[in-house]
PDB file of C-alpha atoms in Angstrom:
ATOM      1  CA  MET Y1352     -16.814 -14.754  16.409  1.00 89.00           C
ATOM      2  CA  ILE Y1353     -15.375 -11.871  14.786  1.00 94.00           C
ATOM      3  CA  TYR Y1354     -13.467 -13.349  11.534  1.00 95.00           C
ATOM      4  CA  GLY Y1355     -11.243 -11.626   8.909  1.00 95.00           C
ATOM      5  CA  ILE Y1356     -12.251 -12.258   4.977  1.00 96.00           C
ATOM      6  CA  SER Y1357     -10.377 -11.407   1.846  1.00 95.00           C
ATOM      7  CA  PHE Y1358     -12.337 -12.298  -1.337  1.00 95.00           C
ATOM      8  CA  GLU Y1359      -8.973 -12.379  -3.361  1.00 91.00           C
ATOM      9  CA  LYS Y1360      -5.333 -12.734  -2.906  1.00 88.00           C
ATOM     10  CA  LEU Y1361      -4.012 -10.322  -1.012  1.00 88.00           C
ATOM     11  CA  GLY Y1362      -6.691  -8.530  -1.069  1.00 89.00           C
ATOM     12  CA  GLN Y1363      -7.995  -6.418   2.078  1.00 91.00           C
ATOM     13  CA  ILE Y1364      -9.015  -8.036   5.271  1.00 93.00           C
ATOM     14  CA  HIS Y1365     -13.024  -7.388   5.815  1.00 94.00           C
ATOM     15  CA  PRO Y1366     -14.537  -8.215   9.540  1.00 94.00           C
ATOM     16  CA  PHE Y1367     -17.697 -10.613   9.382  1.00 96.00           C
ATOM     17  CA  GLU Y1368     -19.218 -11.966  12.553  1.00 94.00           C
ATOM     18  CA  CYS Y1369     -20.623 -15.590  12.646  1.00 93.00           C
ATOM     19  CA  ASP Y1370     -21.747 -17.799  14.782  1.00 89.00           C
ATOM     20  CA  ILE Y1371     -20.078 -21.497  14.076  1.00 89.00           C
ATOM     21  CA  ASP Y1372     -16.501 -21.850  14.656  1.00 92.00           C
ATOM     22  CA  LEU Y1373     -14.428 -21.409  11.768  1.00 95.00           C
ATOM     23  CA  LYS Y1374     -10.892 -22.019  11.015  1.00 95.00           C
ATOM     24  CA  LEU Y1375      -8.074 -20.361   8.922  1.00 95.00           C
ATOM     25  CA  HIS Y1376      -8.232 -20.799   5.204  1.00 95.00           C
ATOM     26  CA  ASP Y1377     -11.772 -21.930   5.738  1.00 96.00           C
ATOM     27  CA  LYS Y1378     -13.917 -20.882   2.723  1.00 97.00           C
ATOM     28  CA  VAL Y1379     -17.055 -19.082   3.355  1.00 97.00           C
ATOM     29  CA  VAL Y1380     -20.112 -17.367   1.552  1.00 97.00           C
ATOM     30  CA  CYS Y1381     -20.730 -13.593   1.956  1.00 95.00           C
ATOM     31  CA  GLU Y1382     -21.566 -10.537   0.452  1.00 94.00           C
ATOM     32  CA  SER Y1383     -18.720  -8.267  -0.501  1.00 93.00           C
ATOM     33  CA  ASP Y1384     -18.913  -4.392  -1.856  1.00 91.00           C
ATOM     34  CA  PHE Y1385     -19.678  -6.024  -4.894  1.00 94.00           C
ATOM     35  CA  GLY Y1386     -22.372  -9.019  -4.257  1.00 94.00           C
ATOM     36  CA  ILE Y1387     -22.207 -12.336  -3.248  1.00 96.00           C
ATOM     37  CA  GLU Y1388     -18.788 -14.105  -3.361  1.00 97.00           C
ATOM     38  CA  ILE Y1389     -16.571 -17.045  -1.775  1.00 97.00           C
ATOM     39  CA  GLY Y1390     -14.060 -15.281   0.339  1.00 96.00           C
ATOM     40  CA  SER Y1391     -11.406 -16.979   2.444  1.00 96.00           C
ATOM     41  CA  VAL Y1392     -10.660 -16.440   6.520  1.00 96.00           C
ATOM     42  CA  THR Y1393      -7.541 -14.781   6.660  1.00 95.00           C
ATOM     43  CA  LYS Y1394      -7.865 -13.540  10.223  1.00 94.00           C
ATOM     44  CA  ILE Y1395      -9.638 -14.760  13.509  1.00 94.00           C
ATOM     45  CA  PHE Y1396      -9.854 -11.820  15.646  1.00 92.00           C
ATOM     46  CA  LYS Y1397      -9.554 -11.726  19.059  1.00 87.00           C
ATOM     47  CA  GLU Y1398     -10.791  -8.786  20.676  1.00 85.00           C
ATOM     48  CA  GLN Y1399     -13.783  -7.273  19.582  1.00 81.00           C
ATOM     49  CA  ILE Y1400     -14.636  -5.592  16.227  1.00 84.00           C
ATOM     50  CA  GLU Y1401     -17.827  -3.585  15.319  1.00 86.00           C
ATOM     51  CA  THR Y1402     -19.354  -5.272  12.017  1.00 87.00           C
ATOM     52  CA  LYS Y1403     -22.601  -5.179  10.744  1.00 83.00           C
ATOM     53  CA  LYS Y1404     -21.552  -7.973   8.485  1.00 92.00           C
ATOM     54  CA  SER Y1405     -22.443 -11.441   8.851  1.00 94.00           C
ATOM     55  CA  ILE Y1406     -21.249 -14.449   7.111  1.00 96.00           C
ATOM     56  CA  ILE Y1407     -24.102 -16.409   5.116  1.00 95.00           C
ATOM     57  CA  ARG Y1408     -22.754 -19.536   5.345  1.00 95.00           C
ATOM     58  CA  LEU Y1409     -19.458 -21.972   4.796  1.00 96.00           C
ATOM     59  CA  ALA Y1410     -18.879 -22.469   1.485  1.00 96.00           C
ATOM     60  CA  THR Y1411     -20.052 -26.146   0.143  1.00 96.00           C
ATOM     61  CA  GLU Y1412     -18.379 -28.037  -2.563  1.00 97.00           C
ATOM     62  CA  GLU Y1413     -21.187 -27.015  -5.201  1.00 97.00           C
ATOM     63  CA  ASP Y1414     -20.132 -23.472  -4.209  1.00 97.00           C
ATOM     64  CA  LEU Y1415     -16.492 -24.451  -4.911  1.00 97.00           C
ATOM     65  CA  SER Y1416     -16.809 -25.956  -7.652  1.00 97.00           C
ATOM     66  CA  ASN Y1417     -19.029 -23.182  -9.215  1.00 97.00           C
ATOM     67  CA  ASN Y1418     -16.729 -20.666  -8.011  1.00 96.00           C
ATOM     68  CA  THR Y1419     -13.839 -22.225  -9.956  1.00 96.00           C
ATOM     69  CA  GLN Y1420     -15.932 -22.358 -13.150  1.00 97.00           C
ATOM     70  CA  ASN Y1421     -16.852 -18.757 -12.361  1.00 97.00           C
ATOM     71  CA  GLU Y1422     -12.511 -17.935 -12.500  1.00 96.00           C
ATOM     72  CA  LYS Y1423     -12.706 -19.586 -15.466  1.00 97.00           C
ATOM     73  CA  ASP Y1424     -14.977 -17.451 -17.417  1.00 97.00           C
ATOM     74  CA  ALA Y1425     -13.811 -14.843 -15.709  1.00 97.00           C
ATOM     75  CA  ILE Y1426     -10.604 -15.343 -17.686  1.00 97.00           C
ATOM     76  CA  THR Y1427     -12.197 -15.912 -20.863  1.00 97.00           C
ATOM     77  CA  ALA Y1428     -14.309 -12.435 -20.272  1.00 97.00           C
ATOM     78  CA  LEU Y1429     -11.276 -10.296 -19.580  1.00 97.00           C
ATOM     79  CA  GLU Y1430      -9.683 -11.248 -23.498  1.00 97.00           C
ATOM     80  CA  ILE Y1431     -13.149 -10.612 -25.040  1.00 97.00           C
ATOM     81  CA  ALA Y1432     -12.992  -7.528 -23.026  1.00 97.00           C
ATOM     82  CA  ARG Y1433      -9.441  -6.347 -23.907  1.00 97.00           C
ATOM     83  CA  LYS Y1434     -10.739  -7.190 -28.103  1.00 97.00           C
ATOM     84  CA  LYS Y1435     -14.033  -5.112 -27.597  1.00 96.00           C
ATOM     85  CA  ALA Y1436     -12.003  -2.077 -25.859  1.00 96.00           C
ATOM     86  CA  GLU Y1437      -9.865  -1.795 -29.079  1.00 95.00           C
ATOM     87  CA  GLU Y1438     -12.809  -2.367 -31.304  1.00 95.00           C
ATOM     88  CA  HIS Y1439     -13.791   0.726 -29.173  1.00 95.00           C
ATOM     89  CA  SER Y1440     -10.774   2.687 -29.531  1.00 94.00           C
ATOM     90  CA  LEU Y1441     -10.601   2.709 -26.130  1.00 95.00           C
ATOM     91  CA  LEU Y1442      -7.139   3.971 -24.742  1.00 93.00           C
ATOM     92  CA  MET Y1443      -7.494   1.394 -21.223  1.00 95.00           C
ATOM     93  CA  LYS Y1444      -5.690  -1.284 -20.073  1.00 95.00           C
ATOM     94  CA  MET Y1445      -7.951  -4.159 -19.236  1.00 97.00           C
ATOM     95  CA  LEU Y1446      -6.146  -5.823 -16.314  1.00 96.00           C
ATOM     96  CA  SER Y1447      -8.569  -8.348 -14.271  1.00 96.00           C
ATOM     97  CA  ALA Y1448     -12.306  -9.541 -14.275  1.00 97.00           C
ATOM     98  CA  ARG Y1449     -14.129 -11.413 -11.633  1.00 96.00           C
ATOM     99  CA  TYR Y1450     -17.898 -12.678 -11.253  1.00 97.00           C
ATOM    100  CA  THR Y1451     -20.312 -12.903  -8.421  1.00 97.00           C
ATOM    101  CA  LEU Y1452     -20.719 -16.515  -7.320  1.00 96.00           C
ATOM    102  CA  ASP Y1453     -24.312 -16.222  -8.823  1.00 95.00           C
ATOM    103  CA  LYS Y1454     -22.837 -14.707 -12.250  1.00 96.00           C
ATOM    104  CA  SER Y1455     -25.435 -11.807 -11.258  1.00 96.00           C
ATOM    105  CA  LYS Y1456     -22.647  -9.517 -11.802  1.00 97.00           C
ATOM    106  CA  LEU Y1457     -19.316  -9.285 -14.224  1.00 97.00           C
ATOM    107  CA  ILE Y1458     -16.407  -6.825 -12.507  1.00 97.00           C
ATOM    108  CA  TYR Y1459     -13.893  -5.281 -14.854  1.00 97.00           C
ATOM    109  CA  PHE Y1460     -10.801  -3.425 -13.232  1.00 97.00           C
ATOM    110  CA  PHE Y1461      -8.969  -1.380 -16.007  1.00 97.00           C
ATOM    111  CA  SER Y1462      -6.334   1.435 -15.226  1.00 95.00           C
ATOM    112  CA  ALA Y1463      -6.068   4.488 -17.907  1.00 94.00           C
ATOM    113  CA  ASP Y1464      -4.585   7.828 -17.854  1.00 90.00           C
ATOM    114  CA  GLY Y1465      -7.674   9.916 -17.797  1.00 88.00           C
ATOM    115  CA  ARG Y1466     -11.122   9.457 -17.672  1.00 89.00           C
ATOM    116  CA  ILE Y1467     -12.720   7.299 -20.483  1.00 89.00           C
ATOM    117  CA  ASP Y1468     -16.533   7.356 -21.660  1.00 91.00           C
ATOM    118  CA  PHE Y1469     -17.228   3.622 -21.776  1.00 92.00           C
ATOM    119  CA  ARG Y1470     -20.914   3.509 -21.882  1.00 92.00           C
ATOM    120  CA  THR Y1471     -21.097   2.210 -25.147  1.00 95.00           C
ATOM    121  CA  PHE Y1472     -18.212  -0.558 -24.319  1.00 96.00           C
ATOM    122  CA  VAL Y1473     -20.801  -1.550 -21.214  1.00 96.00           C
ATOM    123  CA  LYS Y1474     -23.429  -1.928 -22.992  1.00 96.00           C
ATOM    124  CA  ASP Y1475     -21.403  -3.732 -25.675  1.00 96.00           C
ATOM    125  CA  LEU Y1476     -20.278  -6.020 -22.931  1.00 97.00           C
ATOM    126  CA  ALA Y1477     -23.560  -6.466 -21.527  1.00 96.00           C
ATOM    127  CA  GLY Y1478     -25.159  -7.816 -24.516  1.00 95.00           C
ATOM    128  CA  THR Y1479     -22.324 -10.198 -25.073  1.00 96.00           C
ATOM    129  CA  PHE Y1480     -22.713 -11.604 -21.527  1.00 96.00           C
ATOM    130  CA  LYS Y1481     -26.055 -11.448 -20.725  1.00 95.00           C
ATOM    131  CA  THR Y1482     -25.574  -9.824 -17.247  1.00 96.00           C
ATOM    132  CA  ARG Y1483     -24.745  -6.840 -14.974  1.00 96.00           C
ATOM    133  CA  ILE Y1484     -21.616  -4.887 -15.631  1.00 97.00           C
ATOM    134  CA  GLU Y1485     -19.286  -2.804 -13.533  1.00 96.00           C
ATOM    135  CA  LEU Y1486     -16.221  -1.304 -14.730  1.00 96.00           C
ATOM    136  CA  ARG Y1487     -13.867   0.118 -12.125  1.00 95.00           C
ATOM    137  CA  GLN Y1488     -10.453   2.302 -12.871  1.00 95.00           C
ATOM    138  CA  ILE Y1489      -8.095   1.793 -10.579  1.00 94.00           C
ATOM    139  CA  GLY Y1490      -4.653   3.307  -9.761  1.00 92.00           C
ATOM    140  CA  VAL Y1491      -0.605   2.678 -10.441  1.00 92.00           C
ATOM    141  CA  ARG Y1492      -0.288   1.091  -7.193  1.00 92.00           C
ATOM    142  CA  ASP Y1493      -2.868  -1.336  -7.737  1.00 93.00           C
ATOM    143  CA  THR Y1494      -2.000  -1.853 -11.242  1.00 93.00           C
ATOM    144  CA  ALA Y1495       1.278  -3.031 -10.235  1.00 92.00           C
ATOM    145  CA  LYS Y1496      -0.069  -5.159  -7.500  1.00 92.00           C
ATOM    146  CA  ILE Y1497      -2.364  -7.011  -9.916  1.00 92.00           C
ATOM    147  CA  VAL Y1498       0.558  -7.235 -12.591  1.00 91.00           C
ATOM    148  CA  GLY Y1499       3.284  -7.953 -10.663  1.00 89.00           C
ATOM    149  CA  GLY Y1500       6.840  -7.423 -11.171  1.00 90.00           C
ATOM    150  CA  ILE Y1501      10.415  -7.557  -9.722  1.00 92.00           C
ATOM    151  CA  GLY Y1502      11.583  -4.561  -7.789  1.00 90.00           C
ATOM    152  CA  MET Y1503      15.178  -2.848  -8.127  1.00 88.00           C
ATOM    153  CA  CYS Y1504      16.129  -5.134  -4.859  1.00 90.00           C
ATOM    154  CA  GLY Y1505      15.753  -8.354  -7.555  1.00 91.00           C
ATOM    155  CA  MET Y1506      12.337  -9.892  -5.719  1.00 92.00           C
ATOM    156  CA  GLN Y1507       9.049 -10.051  -6.558  1.00 93.00           C
ATOM    157  CA  THR Y1508       7.162  -6.523  -6.077  1.00 92.00           C
ATOM    158  CA  CYS Y1509       5.809  -6.069  -2.063  1.00 92.00           C
ATOM    159  CA  CYS Y1510       2.397  -4.913  -3.171  1.00 91.00           C
ATOM    160  CA  SER Y1511       2.518  -8.429  -5.186  1.00 91.00           C
ATOM    161  CA  ARG Y1512       3.741 -10.727  -2.708  1.00 90.00           C
ATOM    162  CA  PHE Y1513       2.373 -10.193   0.626  1.00 90.00           C
ATOM    163  CA  GLU Y1514       1.156  -6.402   1.308  1.00 89.00           C
ATOM    164  CA  ARG Y1515      -2.236  -6.254   1.479  1.00 87.00           C
ATOM    165  CA  ASP Y1516      -2.637  -2.680   2.579  1.00 86.00           C
ATOM    166  CA  PHE Y1517      -0.934   0.232   0.816  1.00 87.00           C
ATOM    167  CA  LYS Y1518       0.648   2.886   3.448  1.00 86.00           C
ATOM    168  CA  SER Y1519       0.886   6.120   2.843  1.00 89.00           C
ATOM    169  CA  ILE Y1520       4.952   7.366   1.875  1.00 91.00           C
ATOM    170  CA  THR Y1521       6.363  10.527   1.800  1.00 92.00           C
ATOM    171  CA  LEU Y1522       9.445  12.036   0.966  1.00 93.00           C
ATOM    172  CA  LYS Y1523       9.785  12.732   4.412  1.00 92.00           C
ATOM    173  CA  TYR Y1524      10.431   8.908   4.926  1.00 93.00           C
ATOM    174  CA  ALA Y1525      13.520   8.970   2.557  1.00 93.00           C
ATOM    175  CA  LYS Y1526      14.742  12.356   4.267  1.00 91.00           C
ATOM    176  CA  THR Y1527      14.442  10.717   7.767  1.00 92.00           C
ATOM    177  CA  GLN Y1528      16.747   7.490   6.154  1.00 93.00           C
ATOM    178  CA  GLN Y1529      18.896   9.979   4.405  1.00 91.00           C
ATOM    179  CA  LEU Y1530      18.635   8.696   1.148  1.00 91.00           C
ATOM    180  CA  LEU Y1531      19.586  10.579  -1.964  1.00 88.00           C
ATOM    181  CA  ILE Y1532      16.165  12.457  -3.163  1.00 89.00           C
ATOM    182  CA  ASN Y1533      16.478  10.723  -6.854  1.00 90.00           C
ATOM    183  CA  PRO Y1534      13.377   9.483  -8.150  1.00 89.00           C
ATOM    184  CA  SER Y1535      15.153   6.743 -10.112  1.00 88.00           C
ATOM    185  CA  LYS Y1536      16.169   5.331  -6.685  1.00 90.00           C
ATOM    186  CA  ILE Y1537      13.624   5.555  -4.384  1.00 93.00           C
ATOM    187  CA  SER Y1538      10.461   5.233  -6.581  1.00 93.00           C
ATOM    188  CA  GLY Y1539       9.038   1.513  -7.545  1.00 92.00           C
ATOM    189  CA  VAL Y1540       7.828  -0.208 -10.900  1.00 91.00           C
ATOM    190  CA  CYS Y1541       4.689   1.735 -10.183  1.00 91.00           C
ATOM    191  CA  GLY Y1542       6.175   5.262 -10.568  1.00 91.00           C
ATOM    192  CA  ARG Y1543       5.235   5.838  -6.630  1.00 93.00           C
ATOM    193  CA  LEU Y1544       7.754   5.782  -3.873  1.00 94.00           C
ATOM    194  CA  LEU Y1545       8.790   2.537  -2.577  1.00 93.00           C
ATOM    195  CA  CYS Y1546       6.635   0.536  -0.348  1.00 92.00           C
ATOM    196  CA  CYS Y1547       9.446  -0.663   1.748  1.00 92.00           C
ATOM    197  CA  LEU Y1548      10.647   3.013   2.863  1.00 93.00           C
ATOM    198  CA  ALA Y1549       7.668   2.702   5.571  1.00 92.00           C
ATOM    199  CA  TYR Y1550       9.103  -0.848   6.743  1.00 92.00           C
ATOM    200  CA  GLU Y1551      12.367   0.403   8.737  1.00 91.00           C
ATOM    201  CA  ASN Y1552      11.000   4.076   9.453  1.00 93.00           C
ATOM    202  CA  ASP Y1553      10.017   3.800  13.197  1.00 93.00           C
ATOM    203  CA  ALA Y1554      14.101   2.374  13.777  1.00 94.00           C
ATOM    204  CA  TYR Y1555      15.354   5.342  12.150  1.00 94.00           C
ATOM    205  CA  LEU Y1556      13.080   7.772  13.898  1.00 93.00           C
ATOM    206  CA  GLU Y1557      13.923   6.140  17.331  1.00 93.00           C
ATOM    207  CA  ILE Y1558      17.261   6.334  16.772  1.00 92.00           C
ATOM    208  CA  LEU Y1559      17.174  10.065  16.207  1.00 92.00           C
ATOM    209  CA  LYS Y1560      15.040  10.898  18.503  1.00 89.00           C
ATOM    210  CA  ASN Y1561      16.324  13.406  21.152  1.00 88.00           C
ATOM    211  CA  LEU Y1562      18.577  14.657  18.644  1.00 92.00           C
ATOM    212  CA  PRO Y1563      18.759  17.965  16.520  1.00 92.00           C
ATOM    213  CA  ASP Y1564      18.663  17.840  12.356  1.00 90.00           C
ATOM    214  CA  THR Y1565      21.289  19.222  10.477  1.00 90.00           C
ATOM    215  CA  GLY Y1566      21.246  23.003  10.655  1.00 90.00           C
ATOM    216  CA  ASP Y1567      19.513  23.179  13.916  1.00 92.00           C
ATOM    217  CA  MET Y1568      20.980  24.857  17.012  1.00 92.00           C
ATOM    218  CA  ALA Y1569      22.154  22.708  19.756  1.00 92.00           C
ATOM    219  CA  LYS Y1570      23.652  23.055  23.511  1.00 91.00           C
ATOM    220  CA  TYR Y1571      26.089  21.022  24.399  1.00 92.00           C
ATOM    221  CA  ASN Y1572      28.252  21.293  27.798  1.00 88.00           C
ATOM    222  CA  ASP Y1573      26.598  24.897  28.185  1.00 87.00           C
ATOM    223  CA  LYS Y1574      28.018  25.891  24.739  1.00 90.00           C
ATOM    224  CA  ILE Y1575      25.694  26.626  21.224  1.00 92.00           C
ATOM    225  CA  TYR Y1576      26.574  25.189  18.460  1.00 93.00           C
ATOM    226  CA  THR Y1577      25.246  24.726  14.756  1.00 93.00           C
ATOM    227  CA  VAL Y1578      24.825  21.571  13.607  1.00 93.00           C
ATOM    228  CA  SER Y1579      26.438  20.735  10.072  1.00 93.00           C
ATOM    229  CA  GLU Y1580      25.801  16.764  10.125  1.00 93.00           C
ATOM    230  CA  VAL Y1581      23.875  14.054  11.503  1.00 94.00           C
ATOM    231  CA  ASN Y1582      25.319  10.531   9.966  1.00 94.00           C
ATOM    232  CA  ILE Y1583      22.656   8.123  11.018  1.00 93.00           C
ATOM    233  CA  PHE Y1584      24.915   4.813   9.699  1.00 93.00           C
ATOM    234  CA  SER Y1585      28.015   6.014  11.593  1.00 94.00           C
ATOM    235  CA  LYS Y1586      25.974   7.407  14.403  1.00 94.00           C
ATOM    236  CA  ILE Y1587      28.078  10.569  14.561  1.00 95.00           C
ATOM    237  CA  ILE Y1588      27.267  14.054  14.641  1.00 95.00           C
ATOM    238  CA  LYS Y1589      29.480  17.227  14.241  1.00 95.00           C
ATOM    239  CA  MET Y1590      28.481  20.352  15.337  1.00 94.00           C
ATOM    240  CA  ARG Y1591      30.116  23.697  14.651  1.00 93.00           C
ATOM    241  CA  ASP Y1592      30.274  26.421  17.292  1.00 90.00           C
ATOM    242  CA  ASN Y1593      30.515  30.739  16.211  1.00 87.00           C
ATOM    243  CA  GLU Y1594      34.458  30.410  15.583  1.00 83.00           C
ATOM    244  CA  TYR Y1595      33.947  27.551  13.188  1.00 81.00           C
ATOM    245  CA  SER Y1596      35.383  24.986  15.362  1.00 87.00           C
ATOM    246  CA  GLU Y1597      34.193  21.498  14.791  1.00 91.00           C
ATOM    247  CA  LEU Y1598      33.007  19.102  17.353  1.00 93.00           C
ATOM    248  CA  LYS Y1599      32.025  15.581  16.566  1.00 94.00           C
ATOM    249  CA  LEU Y1600      30.461  13.195  18.870  1.00 94.00           C
ATOM    250  CA  THR Y1601      28.862  10.080  18.755  1.00 94.00           C
ATOM    251  CA  PHE Y1602      25.195  10.015  19.332  1.00 94.00           C
ATOM    252  CA  ASP Y1603      25.634   8.453  22.997  1.00 92.00           C
ATOM    253  CA  GLU Y1604      27.969  10.640  23.332  1.00 92.00           C
ATOM    254  CA  PHE Y1605      25.702  13.672  22.747  1.00 93.00           C
ATOM    255  CA  ILE Y1606      22.598  12.370  24.952  1.00 90.00           C
ATOM    256  CA  ASN Y1607      24.512  11.365  27.672  1.00 89.00           C
ATOM    257  CA  GLY Y1608      26.599  14.342  27.713  1.00 86.00           C
ATOM    258  CA  LYS Y1609      22.982  16.146  27.858  1.00 85.00           C
ATOM    259  CA  GLY Y1610      23.058  17.779  24.418  1.00 87.00           C
ATOM    260  CA  GLU Y1611      19.830  19.021  23.149  1.00 86.00           C
ATOM    261  CA  LYS Y1612      18.240  21.158  20.420  1.00 84.00           C
ATOM    262  CA  ILE Y1613      17.644  24.383  21.125  1.00 83.00           C
ATOM    263  CA  CYS Y1614      16.125  26.056  17.694  1.00 73.00           C
ATOM    264  CA  ASP Y1615      14.935  23.996  14.462  1.00 66.00           C
ATOM    265  CA  SER Y1616      16.318  25.521  11.038  1.00 59.00           C
ATOM    266  CA  LYS Y1617      14.332  26.846   8.968  1.00 53.00           C
ATOM    267  CA  PRO Y1618      12.736  23.854   7.213  1.00 51.00           C
ATOM    268  CA  PRO Y1619      14.205  23.205   3.681  1.00 48.00           C
ATOM    269  CA  GLU Y1620      11.622  23.801   0.593  1.00 47.00           C
ATOM    270  CA  GLU Y1621      10.337  20.066  -0.260  1.00 48.00           C
ATOM    271  CA  THR Y1622      11.912  18.750  -3.315  1.00 45.00           C
ATOM    272  CA  ASP Y1623       9.367  19.111  -6.650  1.00 45.00           C
ATOM    273  CA  MET Y1624       8.512  15.621  -7.792  1.00 56.00           C
ATOM    274  CA  PRO Y1625       4.949  16.039  -8.868  1.00 51.00           C
ATOM    275  CA  GLY Y1626       2.659  12.464  -8.770  1.00 59.00           C
ATOM    276  CA  LEU Y1627       6.030  11.252  -6.851  1.00 67.00           C
ATOM    277  CA  GLU Y1628       4.342  10.709  -3.286  1.00 68.00           C
ATOM    278  CA  ASN Y1629       1.958   7.905  -1.916  1.00 70.00           C
TER     279      ASN Y1629
END
């Protein structure tokens, strides 16, 4: 059987094979990218997934007890690291820490605006905790996932509530949904485009299928028009002929009347918003 294992809350799901029957939420011992850790069975794959990783064993009471103590020790280790980062005058924000199950490694996650020379800092931490230290710099979206926050919708951010994988979001999503391209309105607390722009994008694309865009040339009842407006909310398309006479149709009227796009408009220049797209 192939099981999907997650090593942290809302972490990515990694496929592992196992010869014993497991249930959802069972705790197991596996080797993650960091070392031996306890993971949770998050998914049971019905289809065959290629993987070279195997679950070591079902977690014992001793494993769970050690893991609980490791989590407490990691909180203390994080506070110590924050103080030492200040002592070393490092412009970095220490976000979280975690031990491997056997405490052979202590992993820190931090954010910073640029590259940080933390070699002396790591030596200091290694001398304090007598174990191998690994520092991982993460981006603004991963930082928001760890820190959490409240979105403009008034609810907890999606990334810290249920999202496991970040999707690639571009300005095209906002344009398809005919949203005002205003960074303050379409970006989240992380400063990147809202993850929720992807949730309904397929539905918008389905509605706009077989319809021309604003500025396109379209043919309807054997007459050529220039599309002046496509309103996805009212489902109205407006077109003008060469004499600037306007024709207003519903999407259904245009499609059922065998209207068709015959020429794309010149693509508009992308709004210059460096660093906004995900």
